[in-house]
Amino acid sequence: MVCFHRFQEKERALQWARQHEIKYKGHNLRIYSDISATLAKKRAAFKNIKQLLYRRGLKFQLLHPARLQVLFEEETFVFGTPEEAQQFYNQRVNCRDDTPSPPLQ
């Protein structure tokens, strides 16, 4: 774990790590910025909808800080909440089935 005294130093180190390959004893190391517990919970809230999208074979990614980007029918959609993503899924993706998808928990 590394603690920086200045935000700019941390950002410079993270940028450098993205541009270079770091190895230790033959193994690649990856450096990530720490996230708060609140942000981790927001990102984890997308878990159920990500599972549904994965089962449908749709491409998606979780953007920083906590937004879901979905590629559907060659169009890109970005959602700020799991509820927005679930509503999109129910209306646009799952409309091909007669059975509704289970609600988010």
Short mmCIF file of C-alpha atoms in Angstrom, two decimals, residues 56 94-102:
data_model
loop_
_atom_site.label_atom_id
_atom_site.label_comp_id
_atom_site.label_asym_id
_atom_site.label_seq_id
_atom_site.Cartn_x
_atom_site.Cartn_y
_atom_site.Cartn_z
CA ARG A 56 -27.83 -12.11 -23.14
CA ASN A 94 -36.17 -8.35 -22.51
CA CYS A 95 -39.17 -7.27 -24.61
CA ARG A 96 -38.42 -10.16 -26.98
CA ASP A 97 -39.49 -12.62 -24.28
CA ASP A 98 -42.93 -13.06 -22.76
CA THR A 99 -41.46 -13.56 -19.29
CA PRO A 100 -40.27 -10.46 -17.41
CA SER A 101 -36.85 -10.48 -15.84
CA PRO A 102 -36.61 -10.70 -12.09
#
